[in-house]
XYZ file of C-alpha atoms in Angstrom:
344
model
C 44.664 92.079 206.524
C 44.389 90.770 202.982
C 40.771 90.565 201.837
C 39.670 87.827 199.484
C 38.797 90.449 196.868
C 42.334 91.887 197.103
C 43.888 88.466 196.740
C 41.741 87.777 193.707
C 43.021 90.988 192.145
C 46.409 89.300 191.893
C 44.985 87.127 189.128
C 44.171 90.034 186.806
C 47.475 90.071 184.977
C 46.984 86.410 184.065
C 44.971 87.619 181.127
C 47.778 89.671 179.585
C 49.323 88.697 176.253
C 51.608 85.692 176.116
C 54.462 87.952 175.055
C 54.621 89.313 178.611
C 55.575 85.894 180.043
C 59.075 84.767 180.968
C 61.573 84.391 178.132
C 63.444 81.129 177.647
C 67.178 81.818 177.252
C 67.817 79.225 174.544
C 64.877 77.517 172.917
C 67.221 75.402 170.824
C 68.998 73.969 173.867
C 65.641 73.295 175.529
C 64.413 71.511 172.413
C 67.543 69.387 172.386
C 66.901 68.378 175.990
C 63.217 67.497 175.553
C 63.429 65.884 172.111
C 62.613 62.183 172.488
C 61.960 62.442 176.234
C 58.823 61.675 178.239
C 57.384 64.158 180.725
C 55.317 62.758 183.592
C 52.306 64.755 184.742
C 51.452 63.303 188.145
C 48.018 63.788 189.700
C 47.638 63.591 193.466
C 44.262 61.848 193.288
C 42.642 58.744 191.859
C 41.187 58.716 188.363
C 37.762 60.178 187.662
C 37.718 63.349 189.759
C 38.182 67.003 188.913
C 41.956 67.167 189.352
C 42.242 64.099 187.143
C 40.008 65.615 184.444
C 41.989 68.860 184.346
C 45.333 67.045 184.429
C 44.523 64.643 181.617
C 43.138 67.448 179.475
C 46.310 69.473 180.043
C 48.502 66.472 179.234
C 46.847 66.023 175.834
C 48.006 69.489 174.720
C 51.046 70.432 176.814
C 53.686 68.596 174.799
C 53.267 70.671 171.657
C 54.094 73.829 173.645
C 57.323 72.437 175.127
C 60.365 72.807 172.828
C 61.232 69.406 171.380
C 57.613 68.257 171.776
C 58.114 65.508 174.377
C 55.479 62.887 175.058
C 53.424 63.763 178.155
C 52.020 60.856 180.162
C 49.725 60.910 183.203
C 50.315 59.026 186.440
C 47.867 59.013 189.376
C 49.530 59.175 192.807
C 46.642 59.332 195.321
C 47.182 59.708 199.043
C 46.429 62.131 201.912
C 44.643 64.682 199.751
C 47.682 64.894 197.402
C 50.161 65.400 200.273
C 51.903 62.154 199.293
C 52.608 63.553 195.824
C 53.530 67.001 197.113
C 56.153 65.551 199.452
C 57.571 63.454 196.606
C 57.792 66.518 194.362
C 59.539 68.510 197.076
C 62.001 65.840 198.147
C 62.563 62.865 195.856
C 61.460 63.439 192.254
C 63.947 64.707 189.641
C 64.124 68.462 189.122
C 65.278 68.302 185.505
C 61.907 69.351 184.077
C 60.588 65.860 183.307
C 58.127 65.798 186.227
C 55.288 68.103 187.218
C 52.318 67.553 189.476
C 48.705 68.550 190.046
C 48.041 68.998 193.764
C 45.178 70.121 195.965
C 44.501 73.860 195.986
C 44.902 73.878 199.757
C 48.221 72.060 199.737
C 50.397 75.226 199.730
C 48.815 76.199 203.055
C 49.609 73.011 204.997
C 52.959 74.279 206.377
C 51.292 77.549 207.364
C 48.761 75.654 209.452
C 51.383 73.520 211.173
C 50.914 70.190 209.407
C 54.075 68.328 210.465
C 53.607 65.834 207.621
C 53.986 68.631 205.048
C 57.690 68.230 204.251
C 58.066 71.148 201.860
C 58.634 74.887 201.713
C 56.023 76.693 199.632
C 58.644 79.242 198.547
C 61.181 76.657 197.357
C 59.093 74.390 195.114
C 58.565 75.517 191.508
C 55.038 76.805 190.901
C 54.206 76.563 187.195
C 50.677 77.892 186.839
C 47.051 77.541 187.882
C 44.229 76.640 185.518
C 41.140 77.708 187.448
C 39.813 79.981 190.190
C 36.991 78.025 191.794
C 33.818 78.193 193.858
C 33.280 75.474 196.453
C 29.826 74.357 197.584
C 28.350 72.309 200.400
C 25.687 69.874 199.256
C 23.556 67.151 200.822
C 21.294 64.349 199.662
C 17.659 65.417 199.856
C 16.985 62.333 201.997
C 19.221 63.844 204.691
C 16.676 66.568 205.404
C 19.327 69.294 205.107
C 17.721 72.002 202.968
C 19.591 75.095 204.245
C 22.827 75.639 206.166
C 20.902 76.580 209.323
C 19.605 72.980 209.474
C 23.161 71.932 210.342
C 22.789 73.801 213.634
C 20.352 71.145 214.860
C 20.629 68.131 212.539
C 23.623 65.791 212.471
C 25.062 65.078 209.001
C 28.072 63.174 207.690
C 30.206 64.482 204.822
C 32.735 62.473 202.828
C 36.302 63.644 202.320
C 39.673 62.641 200.881
C 42.932 63.203 202.798
C 43.768 65.484 205.712
C 44.999 68.445 203.658
C 42.194 68.404 201.095
C 39.430 70.966 200.762
C 36.838 68.215 201.159
C 38.301 67.555 204.605
C 39.472 70.970 205.788
C 36.611 73.246 204.752
C 33.754 71.359 206.485
C 35.861 70.884 209.628
C 36.536 74.614 209.829
C 32.914 75.557 209.170
C 31.660 73.064 211.758
C 33.982 74.529 214.394
C 33.588 78.181 213.404
C 29.790 78.209 213.162
C 28.883 75.300 215.477
C 27.534 73.087 212.687
C 26.817 69.409 213.263
C 28.909 68.077 210.362
C 30.990 64.954 210.932
C 33.758 64.407 208.374
C 34.358 60.857 207.105
C 37.759 60.989 205.423
C 39.998 58.596 203.514
C 38.351 58.390 200.085
C 40.919 58.333 197.240
C 39.341 61.179 195.275
C 36.336 63.481 194.962
C 34.724 61.105 192.480
C 34.792 58.400 195.161
C 33.216 60.800 197.666
C 30.421 61.577 195.213
C 29.755 57.878 194.668
C 29.708 57.307 198.438
C 27.116 60.056 198.785
C 24.971 58.562 196.023
C 25.174 55.153 197.742
C 24.038 56.688 201.006
C 27.303 56.050 202.856
C 27.495 59.766 203.710
C 24.901 62.529 203.718
C 26.841 64.935 201.551
C 30.008 66.811 200.720
C 31.184 69.793 202.744
C 33.280 71.077 199.856
C 32.812 70.260 196.179
C 34.178 72.374 193.346
C 31.321 73.747 191.276
C 33.395 73.264 188.110
C 33.717 69.544 188.893
C 29.990 69.189 189.531
C 29.185 70.866 186.214
C 31.578 68.506 184.432
C 30.834 65.260 186.270
C 27.390 65.547 187.907
C 25.413 68.316 186.159
C 22.147 66.676 187.255
C 22.947 67.774 190.813
C 22.365 71.357 189.713
C 18.879 70.667 188.380
C 15.935 71.921 190.495
C 14.547 68.390 190.673
C 17.955 66.806 191.316
C 18.827 64.548 194.235
C 20.852 67.082 196.246
C 20.422 70.410 197.993
C 23.251 72.954 197.714
C 23.153 74.858 201.001
C 26.224 77.140 200.984
C 29.040 78.322 198.728
C 32.570 79.592 199.394
C 33.916 82.166 196.943
C 34.439 85.879 196.393
C 30.753 86.404 195.508
C 27.650 84.352 194.771
C 28.222 82.375 191.601
C 25.859 83.317 188.727
C 24.650 79.708 188.602
C 23.753 79.808 192.329
C 22.246 83.252 192.977
C 20.053 82.031 195.851
C 22.708 80.002 197.690
C 24.272 81.963 200.590
C 27.999 82.577 200.860
C 29.899 81.213 203.832
C 30.895 84.802 204.616
C 27.208 85.549 205.193
C 27.265 83.130 208.146
C 29.863 85.260 209.935
C 28.772 87.521 212.785
C 32.189 88.772 214.014
C 35.201 90.396 212.346
C 37.438 87.462 213.287
C 34.994 84.996 211.724
C 35.007 87.035 208.513
C 38.811 87.150 208.437
C 39.032 83.399 209.019
C 36.595 82.854 206.144
C 38.765 85.136 203.965
C 41.824 83.014 204.731
C 39.866 79.803 204.184
C 38.640 81.146 200.846
C 42.212 81.929 199.793
C 42.665 78.153 199.423
C 40.342 78.285 196.429
C 41.950 81.090 194.428
C 44.594 78.761 192.983
C 42.030 76.046 192.396
C 44.000 73.846 189.970
C 47.703 74.409 190.744
C 50.647 72.777 188.960
C 54.032 72.462 190.607
C 57.482 71.005 189.905
C 60.410 70.135 192.209
C 62.600 72.831 193.773
C 66.031 73.765 192.461
C 65.178 73.716 188.762
C 67.515 75.494 186.346
C 66.010 78.940 185.581
C 65.735 78.235 181.858
C 63.968 74.918 182.516
C 61.497 76.555 184.911
C 60.844 79.297 182.347
C 60.255 76.662 179.676
C 57.601 74.848 181.701
C 55.919 78.049 182.834
C 55.778 79.271 179.233
C 54.416 75.931 178.056
C 51.633 75.943 180.651
C 50.693 79.539 179.839
C 50.656 78.868 176.101
C 48.580 75.740 176.580
C 46.041 77.658 178.658
C 45.550 80.000 175.665
C 45.556 77.245 173.025
C 42.169 77.184 171.208
C 42.295 73.394 170.901
C 42.935 72.989 174.632
C 40.184 75.473 175.491
C 37.727 73.661 173.224
C 38.678 70.333 174.816
C 38.164 71.775 178.300
C 34.891 73.443 177.335
C 33.519 70.186 175.934
C 33.996 68.681 179.403
C 32.600 71.658 181.288
C 36.042 72.582 182.679
C 36.423 76.327 183.253
C 39.831 77.906 182.600
C 41.043 81.020 184.465
C 44.815 80.986 184.140
C 47.257 82.393 186.708
C 50.975 82.243 185.927
C 53.628 80.681 188.143
C 55.263 83.900 189.288
C 51.911 85.316 190.372
C 51.303 82.141 192.339
C 54.638 82.565 194.133
C 53.738 86.175 195.016
C 50.234 85.191 196.114
C 51.436 82.508 198.522
C 53.929 84.947 200.004
C 51.097 87.418 200.682
C 48.906 84.747 202.284
C 51.728 83.696 204.599
C 51.671 87.295 205.883
C 48.186 86.974 207.446
C 47.934 88.062 211.117
C 49.151 85.285 213.399
C 46.017 85.167 215.542
C 43.808 84.641 212.458
C 46.066 81.818 211.265
C 45.857 80.346 214.756
C 42.060 80.566 214.811
C 41.860 78.741 211.496
C 44.451 76.201 212.595
C 42.486 75.455 215.771
C 39.289 75.048 213.764
C 41.048 72.647 211.381
C 42.208 70.505 214.295
């Protein structure tokens, strides 16, 4: 079994010097290719949410780290929790290095859990890098009467979600099934920003999974003691320093299998802001984009831009991502099946 703490250890080498990254065979030839071109950074969600904020911030700085300094433009491609974009990346978009995408952190796991609509192989697409390791929280409007996770054992609550493969959809469904919680998922919102607005309008009682980094950037008032929401649980490797009194999902578990399922569920969050390109890229082109993403993640101007928006950066390189997903796909079959059944 791979524990969540072990999986997180795979991110350690992300903080090594840039000189340890992959080497581009011919920077001059890469510059000749990219000079005068436009690179599209596609985001699998509507504008205004966390993936959009990270993607647009990255796009403002990425071009100067690609040889030839191409223009980088953003395009939103919402649908099915970014599965629409992921399938396009895997099957129809050009693999010449002019397209990359920001997809849901749980997207690499959809084939593992038997989603027949996931038309991609996690080992064949080109993982470029991850910008953040995240903590997810469950939160509810104070008017809902949900003040602690145990209230969900007896009180019915609705939570808003995006598409089927998203964390906003998957995590509350699994927790409801695994721990017999009375959470009903209302899915189909274009992005997390839309879910938050629906909660504020009273359309839903809360969110079963919201990235803490997004809340800090977009809705910091939710974290205030006198705010309008109660945060009742968190999913991560340990209690976040900002939420020392909020219990971890792992603390709900009473059996070994429940703990192992929570470990696998939490693995979805390690690569919290993943970037991916189509399969079959030329090795030098893949190395160029991986280098560019790694250099951008260490760029003081990019980091200042991200910090000004409350966006945390914890970089993991593309090769580590590939290794990580391979390890996760080695989980015991019965644990994968338990999680798959809970998701259904």
